[in-house]
mmCIF file of C-alpha atoms and ligand atoms in Angstrom:
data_model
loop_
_atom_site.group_PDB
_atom_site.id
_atom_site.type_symbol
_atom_site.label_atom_id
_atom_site.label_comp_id
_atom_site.label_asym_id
_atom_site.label_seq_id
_atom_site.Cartn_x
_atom_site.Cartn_y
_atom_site.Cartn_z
ATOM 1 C CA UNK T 1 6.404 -17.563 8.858
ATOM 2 C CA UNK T 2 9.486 -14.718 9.603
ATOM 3 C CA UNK T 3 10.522 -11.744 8.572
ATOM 4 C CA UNK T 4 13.571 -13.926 6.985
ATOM 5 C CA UNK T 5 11.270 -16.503 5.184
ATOM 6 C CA UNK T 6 9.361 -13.970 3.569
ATOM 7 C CA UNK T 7 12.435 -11.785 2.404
ATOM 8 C CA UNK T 8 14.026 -15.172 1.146
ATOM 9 C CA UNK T 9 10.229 -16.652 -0.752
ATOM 10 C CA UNK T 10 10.652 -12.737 -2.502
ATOM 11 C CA UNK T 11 13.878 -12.996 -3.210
ATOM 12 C CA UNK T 12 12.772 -16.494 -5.014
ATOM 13 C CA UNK T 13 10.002 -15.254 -6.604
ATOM 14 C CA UNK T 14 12.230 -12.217 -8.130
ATOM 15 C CA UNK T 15 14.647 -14.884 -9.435
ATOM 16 C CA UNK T 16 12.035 -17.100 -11.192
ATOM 17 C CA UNK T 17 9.926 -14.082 -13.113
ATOM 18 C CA UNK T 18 13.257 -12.792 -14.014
ATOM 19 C CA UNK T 19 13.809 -9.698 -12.059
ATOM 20 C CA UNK T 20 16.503 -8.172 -10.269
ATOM 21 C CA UNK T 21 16.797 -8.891 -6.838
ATOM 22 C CA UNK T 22 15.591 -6.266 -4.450
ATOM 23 C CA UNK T 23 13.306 -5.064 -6.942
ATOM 24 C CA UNK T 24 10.172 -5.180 -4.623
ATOM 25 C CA UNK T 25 9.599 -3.477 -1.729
ATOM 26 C CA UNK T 26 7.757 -5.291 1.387
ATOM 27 C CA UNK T 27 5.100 -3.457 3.262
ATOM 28 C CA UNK T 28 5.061 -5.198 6.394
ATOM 29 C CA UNK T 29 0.831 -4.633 7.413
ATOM 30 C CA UNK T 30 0.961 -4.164 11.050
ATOM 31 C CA UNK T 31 -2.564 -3.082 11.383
ATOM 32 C CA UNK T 32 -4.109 -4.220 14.407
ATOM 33 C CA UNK T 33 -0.929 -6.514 15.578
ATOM 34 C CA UNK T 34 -0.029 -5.899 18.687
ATOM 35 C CA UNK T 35 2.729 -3.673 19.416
ATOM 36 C CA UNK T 36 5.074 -6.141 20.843
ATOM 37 C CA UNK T 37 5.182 -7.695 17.187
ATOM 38 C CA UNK T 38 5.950 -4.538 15.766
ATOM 39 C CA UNK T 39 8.096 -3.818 18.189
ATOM 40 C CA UNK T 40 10.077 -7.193 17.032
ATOM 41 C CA UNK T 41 9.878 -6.677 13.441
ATOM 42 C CA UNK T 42 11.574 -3.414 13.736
ATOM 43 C CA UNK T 43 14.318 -4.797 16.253
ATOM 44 C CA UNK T 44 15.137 -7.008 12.909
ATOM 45 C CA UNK T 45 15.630 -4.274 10.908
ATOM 46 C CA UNK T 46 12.695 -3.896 8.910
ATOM 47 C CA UNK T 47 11.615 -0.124 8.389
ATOM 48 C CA UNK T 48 8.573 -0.487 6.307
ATOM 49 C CA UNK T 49 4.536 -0.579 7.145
ATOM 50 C CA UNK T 50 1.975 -0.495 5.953
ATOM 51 C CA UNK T 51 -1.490 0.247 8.116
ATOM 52 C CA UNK T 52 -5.217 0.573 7.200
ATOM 53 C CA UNK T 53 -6.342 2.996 9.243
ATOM 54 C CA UNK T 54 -5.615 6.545 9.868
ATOM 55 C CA UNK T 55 -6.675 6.797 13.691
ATOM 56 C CA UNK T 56 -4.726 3.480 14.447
ATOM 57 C CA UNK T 57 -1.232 4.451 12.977
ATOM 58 C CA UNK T 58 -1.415 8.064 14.756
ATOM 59 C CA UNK T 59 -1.975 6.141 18.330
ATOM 60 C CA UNK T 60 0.854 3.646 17.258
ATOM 61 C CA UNK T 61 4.120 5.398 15.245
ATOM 62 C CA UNK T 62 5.328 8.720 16.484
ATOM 63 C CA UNK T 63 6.232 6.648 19.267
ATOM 64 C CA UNK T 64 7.993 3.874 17.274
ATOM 65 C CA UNK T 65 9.412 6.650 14.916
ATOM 66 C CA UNK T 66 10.967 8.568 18.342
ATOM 67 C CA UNK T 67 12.630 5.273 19.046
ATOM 68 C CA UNK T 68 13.978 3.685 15.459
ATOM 69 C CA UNK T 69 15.232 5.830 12.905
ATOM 70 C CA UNK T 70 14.215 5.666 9.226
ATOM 71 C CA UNK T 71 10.933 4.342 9.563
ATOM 72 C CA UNK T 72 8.194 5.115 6.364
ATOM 73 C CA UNK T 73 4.655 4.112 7.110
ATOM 74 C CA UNK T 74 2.247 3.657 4.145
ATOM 75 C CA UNK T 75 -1.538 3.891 4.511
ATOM 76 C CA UNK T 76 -3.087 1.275 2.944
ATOM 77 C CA UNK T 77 -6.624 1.629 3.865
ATOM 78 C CA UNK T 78 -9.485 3.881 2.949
ATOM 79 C CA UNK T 79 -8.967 7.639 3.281
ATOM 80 C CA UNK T 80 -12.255 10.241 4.415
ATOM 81 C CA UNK T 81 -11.569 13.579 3.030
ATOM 82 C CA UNK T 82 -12.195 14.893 6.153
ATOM 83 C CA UNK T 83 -8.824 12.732 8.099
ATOM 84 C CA UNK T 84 -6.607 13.633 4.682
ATOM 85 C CA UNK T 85 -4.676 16.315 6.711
ATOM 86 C CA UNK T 86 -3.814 14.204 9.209
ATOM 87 C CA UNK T 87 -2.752 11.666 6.830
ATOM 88 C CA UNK T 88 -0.666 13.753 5.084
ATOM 89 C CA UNK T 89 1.609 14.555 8.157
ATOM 90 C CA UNK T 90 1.251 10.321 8.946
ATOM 91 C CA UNK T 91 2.461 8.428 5.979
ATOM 92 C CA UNK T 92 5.308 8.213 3.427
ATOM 93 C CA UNK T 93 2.784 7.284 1.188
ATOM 94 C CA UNK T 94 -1.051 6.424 0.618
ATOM 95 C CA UNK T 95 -1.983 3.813 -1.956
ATOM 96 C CA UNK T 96 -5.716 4.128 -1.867
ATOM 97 C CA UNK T 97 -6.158 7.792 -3.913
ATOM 98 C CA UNK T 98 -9.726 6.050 -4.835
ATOM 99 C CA UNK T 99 -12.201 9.074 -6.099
ATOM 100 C CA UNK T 100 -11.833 12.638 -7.768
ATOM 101 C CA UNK T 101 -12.791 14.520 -4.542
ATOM 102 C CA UNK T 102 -9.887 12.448 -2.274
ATOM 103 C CA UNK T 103 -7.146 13.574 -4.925
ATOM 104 C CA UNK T 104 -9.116 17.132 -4.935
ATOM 105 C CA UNK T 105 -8.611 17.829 -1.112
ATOM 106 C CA UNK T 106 -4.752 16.067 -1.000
ATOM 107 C CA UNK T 107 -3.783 18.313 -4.014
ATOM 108 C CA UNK T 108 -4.960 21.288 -2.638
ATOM 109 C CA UNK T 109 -3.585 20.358 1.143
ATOM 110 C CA UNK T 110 -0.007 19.848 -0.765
ATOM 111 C CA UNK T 111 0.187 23.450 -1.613
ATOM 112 C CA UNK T 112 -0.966 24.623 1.626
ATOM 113 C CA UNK T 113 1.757 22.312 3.384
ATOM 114 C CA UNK T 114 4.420 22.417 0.900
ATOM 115 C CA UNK T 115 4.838 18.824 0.614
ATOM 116 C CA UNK T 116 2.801 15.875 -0.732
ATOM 117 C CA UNK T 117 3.612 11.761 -0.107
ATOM 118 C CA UNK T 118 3.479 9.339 -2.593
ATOM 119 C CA UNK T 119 0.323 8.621 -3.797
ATOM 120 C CA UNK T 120 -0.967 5.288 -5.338
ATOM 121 C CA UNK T 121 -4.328 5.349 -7.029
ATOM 122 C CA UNK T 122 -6.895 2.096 -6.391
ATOM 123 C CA UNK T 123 -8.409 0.563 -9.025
ATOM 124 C CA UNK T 124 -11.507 -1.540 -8.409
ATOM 125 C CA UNK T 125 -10.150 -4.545 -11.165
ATOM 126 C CA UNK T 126 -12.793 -6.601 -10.238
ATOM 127 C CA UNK T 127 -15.635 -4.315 -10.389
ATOM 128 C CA UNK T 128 -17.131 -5.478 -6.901
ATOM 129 C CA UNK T 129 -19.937 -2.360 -6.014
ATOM 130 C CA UNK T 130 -18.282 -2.991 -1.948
ATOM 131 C CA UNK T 131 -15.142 -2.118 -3.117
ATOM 132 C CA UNK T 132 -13.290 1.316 -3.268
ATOM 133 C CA UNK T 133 -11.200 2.182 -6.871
ATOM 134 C CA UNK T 134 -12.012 3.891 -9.516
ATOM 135 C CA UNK T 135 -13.413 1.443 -12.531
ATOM 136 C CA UNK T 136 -10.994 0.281 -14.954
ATOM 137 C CA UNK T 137 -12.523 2.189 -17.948
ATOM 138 C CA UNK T 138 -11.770 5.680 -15.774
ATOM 139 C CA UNK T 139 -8.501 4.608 -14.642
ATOM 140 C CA UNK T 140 -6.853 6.739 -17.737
ATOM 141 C CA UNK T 141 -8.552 9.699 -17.052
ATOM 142 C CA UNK T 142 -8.110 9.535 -13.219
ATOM 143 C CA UNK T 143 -4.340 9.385 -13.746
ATOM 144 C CA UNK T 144 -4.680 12.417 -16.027
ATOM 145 C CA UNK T 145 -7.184 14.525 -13.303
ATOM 146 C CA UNK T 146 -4.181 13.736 -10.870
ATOM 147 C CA UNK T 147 -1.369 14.728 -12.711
ATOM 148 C CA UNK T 148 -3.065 17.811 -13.633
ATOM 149 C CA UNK T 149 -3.690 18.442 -9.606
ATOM 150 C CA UNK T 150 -0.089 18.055 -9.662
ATOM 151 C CA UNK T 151 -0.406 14.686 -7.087
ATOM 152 C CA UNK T 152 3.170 13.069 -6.939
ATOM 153 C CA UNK T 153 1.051 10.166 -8.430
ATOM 154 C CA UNK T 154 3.543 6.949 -8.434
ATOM 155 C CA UNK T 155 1.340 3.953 -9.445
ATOM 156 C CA UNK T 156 -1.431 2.166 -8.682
ATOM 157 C CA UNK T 157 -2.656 0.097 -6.050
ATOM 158 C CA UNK T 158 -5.516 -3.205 -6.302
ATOM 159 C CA UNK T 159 -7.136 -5.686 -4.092
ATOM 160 C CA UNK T 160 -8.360 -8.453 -5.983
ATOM 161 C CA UNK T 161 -11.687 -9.978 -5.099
ATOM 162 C CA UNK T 162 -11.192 -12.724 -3.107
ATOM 163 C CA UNK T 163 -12.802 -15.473 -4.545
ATOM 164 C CA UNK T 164 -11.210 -14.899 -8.083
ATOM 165 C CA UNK T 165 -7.658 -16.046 -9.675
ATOM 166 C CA UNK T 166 -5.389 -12.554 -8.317
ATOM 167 C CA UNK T 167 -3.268 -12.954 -11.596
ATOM 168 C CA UNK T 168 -5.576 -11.964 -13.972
ATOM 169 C CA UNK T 169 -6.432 -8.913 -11.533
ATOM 170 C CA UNK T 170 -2.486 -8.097 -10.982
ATOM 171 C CA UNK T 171 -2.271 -8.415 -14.945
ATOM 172 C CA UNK T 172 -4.638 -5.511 -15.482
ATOM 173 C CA UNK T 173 -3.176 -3.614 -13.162
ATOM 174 C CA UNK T 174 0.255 -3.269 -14.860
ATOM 175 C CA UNK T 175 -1.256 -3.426 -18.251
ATOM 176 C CA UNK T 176 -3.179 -0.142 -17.280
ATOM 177 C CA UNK T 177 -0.068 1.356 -15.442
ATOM 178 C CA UNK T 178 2.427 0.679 -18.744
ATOM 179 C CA UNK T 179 -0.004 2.536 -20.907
ATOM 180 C CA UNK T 180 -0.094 5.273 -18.518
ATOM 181 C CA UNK T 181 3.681 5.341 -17.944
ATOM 182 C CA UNK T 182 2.979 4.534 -13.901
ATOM 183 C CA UNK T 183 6.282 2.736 -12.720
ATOM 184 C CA UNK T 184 4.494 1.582 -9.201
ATOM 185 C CA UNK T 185 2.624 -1.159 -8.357
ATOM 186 C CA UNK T 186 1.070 -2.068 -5.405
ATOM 187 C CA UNK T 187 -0.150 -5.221 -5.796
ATOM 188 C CA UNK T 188 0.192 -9.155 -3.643
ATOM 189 C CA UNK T 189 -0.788 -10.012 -0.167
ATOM 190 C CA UNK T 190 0.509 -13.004 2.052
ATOM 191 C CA UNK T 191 -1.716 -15.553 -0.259
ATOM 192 C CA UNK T 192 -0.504 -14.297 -3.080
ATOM 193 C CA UNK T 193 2.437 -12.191 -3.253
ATOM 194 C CA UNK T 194 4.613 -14.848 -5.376
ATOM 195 C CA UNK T 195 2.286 -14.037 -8.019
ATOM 196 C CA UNK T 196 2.248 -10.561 -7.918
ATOM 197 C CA UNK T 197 5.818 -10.357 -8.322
ATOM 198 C CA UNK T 198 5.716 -11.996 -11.084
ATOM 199 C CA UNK T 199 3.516 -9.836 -12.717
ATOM 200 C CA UNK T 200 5.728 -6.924 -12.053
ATOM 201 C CA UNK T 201 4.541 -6.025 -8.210
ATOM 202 C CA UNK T 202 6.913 -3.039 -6.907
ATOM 203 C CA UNK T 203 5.299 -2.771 -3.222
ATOM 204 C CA UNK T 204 3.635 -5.973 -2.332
ATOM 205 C CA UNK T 205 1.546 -5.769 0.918
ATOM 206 C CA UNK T 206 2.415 -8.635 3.385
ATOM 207 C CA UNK T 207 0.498 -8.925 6.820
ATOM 208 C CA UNK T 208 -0.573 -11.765 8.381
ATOM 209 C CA UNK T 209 2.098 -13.787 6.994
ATOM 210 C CA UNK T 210 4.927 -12.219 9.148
ATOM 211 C CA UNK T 211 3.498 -11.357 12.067
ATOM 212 C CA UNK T 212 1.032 -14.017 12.337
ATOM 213 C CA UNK T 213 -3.284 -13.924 12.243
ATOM 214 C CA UNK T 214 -4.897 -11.210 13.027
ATOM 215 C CA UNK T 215 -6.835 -11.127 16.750
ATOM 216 C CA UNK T 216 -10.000 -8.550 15.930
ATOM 217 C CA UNK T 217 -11.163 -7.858 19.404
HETATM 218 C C1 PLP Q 301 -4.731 -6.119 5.683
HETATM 219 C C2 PLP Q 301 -4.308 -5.754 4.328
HETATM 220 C C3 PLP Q 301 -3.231 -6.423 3.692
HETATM 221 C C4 PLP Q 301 -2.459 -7.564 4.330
HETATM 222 O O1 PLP Q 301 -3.219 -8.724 4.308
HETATM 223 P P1 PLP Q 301 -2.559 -10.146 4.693
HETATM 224 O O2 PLP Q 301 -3.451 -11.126 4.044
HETATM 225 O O3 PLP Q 301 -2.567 -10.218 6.176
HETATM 226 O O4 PLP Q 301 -1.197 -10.170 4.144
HETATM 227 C C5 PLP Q 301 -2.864 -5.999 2.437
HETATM 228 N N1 PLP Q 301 -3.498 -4.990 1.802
HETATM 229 C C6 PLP Q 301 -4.535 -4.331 2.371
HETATM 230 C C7 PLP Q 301 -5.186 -3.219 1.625
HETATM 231 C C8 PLP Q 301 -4.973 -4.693 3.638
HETATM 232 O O5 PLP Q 301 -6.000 -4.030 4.189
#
């Protein structure tokens, strides 16, 4: 898979559910790829990430962001309170505001700094007890708690359990963002980002399917 196929199976996939074209925004995940694939991806054009970890994307993009202009980097990836001020100066946004005492510490580092990024809050849809999110049944009043903290709070954010349909999952998610007026959702991975879109995805999460499998060392 490219760069170009994906754009062109979103494109598709925008066409078939009904949406407007360009309605979805790809997060290219360039965690752990080398930097020579990054490197390429960005010599296409392509100006958004998406990585997992906060040490990782401070080694890797103030260099790339010295060299290409108009780069955004989302974090993607879990988020200790104590590396929240470093992830505030990092990202565009972070899409896994998971717990009461994360959104605590980033509302009250926004005032200090002036500025906040987007923030995405993960929901645990499936319920797994290994898995960050807040439960479905607190999602409501976790939207409210942020709000009140005055978080720029755009949408929310799932990982489906792996071993279960995604639809259903992706279907929860927007039915718990509509009621809470949330216009974000960050939703679909490279199995399954067709069907995220067509349940209403806004930032779909696309990794191994552009630049190729991951090599953990
Ligand atoms: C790694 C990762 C992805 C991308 O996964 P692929 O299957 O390679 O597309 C998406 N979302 C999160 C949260 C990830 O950690």
């Amino acid at each position: 898979m490219s760069l170009e196929d994906i754009k062109q199976r979103i494109e598709k996939a925008e066409k078939d559910a009904g949406r407007k074209v360009g309605s979805t925004q790809l997060i290219a995940v360039s965690k752990v790829q080398p930097n020579e694939r990054v490197e390429a991806v960005l010599k296409e054009g392509h100006r958004l990430y998406g990585e997992n970890r906060v040490q990782e994307a401070a080694g890797k993009w103030p260099d790339f962001r010295d060299q290409f202009d108009g780069i955004q980097v989302h974090l993607i990836g879990p988020l200790q309170t104590n590396k929240a001020r470093q992830a505030m100066t990092l990202f565009e946004a972070i899409h896994s505001v998971d717990r009461p005492k994360l959104a605590q510490t980033l509302a009250r580092l926004a005032q200090e700094l002036g500025n906040c990024p987007d923030v995405f809050l993960q929901v645990n849809t499936g319920e797994e007890d290994r898995k960050a999110g807040v439960m479905p049944a607190d999602a409501d009043a976790f939207v409210k708690e942020c709000r009140d903290l005055d978080l720029p709070v755009q949408g929310l954010m799932c990982i489906p359990p792996v071993d279960e349909e995604p639809s259903l999952h992706f279907a929860l998610l927007a039915k718990i963002a509509e009621r809470n007026g949330l216009k974000s959702l960050s939703m679909g991975m490279s199995g399954d980002f067709e069907r995220a879109i067509a349940l209403g995805a806004t930032h779909i999460r696309v990794g191994s399917a552009i630049f190729g499998e991951r090599a953990y060392s």
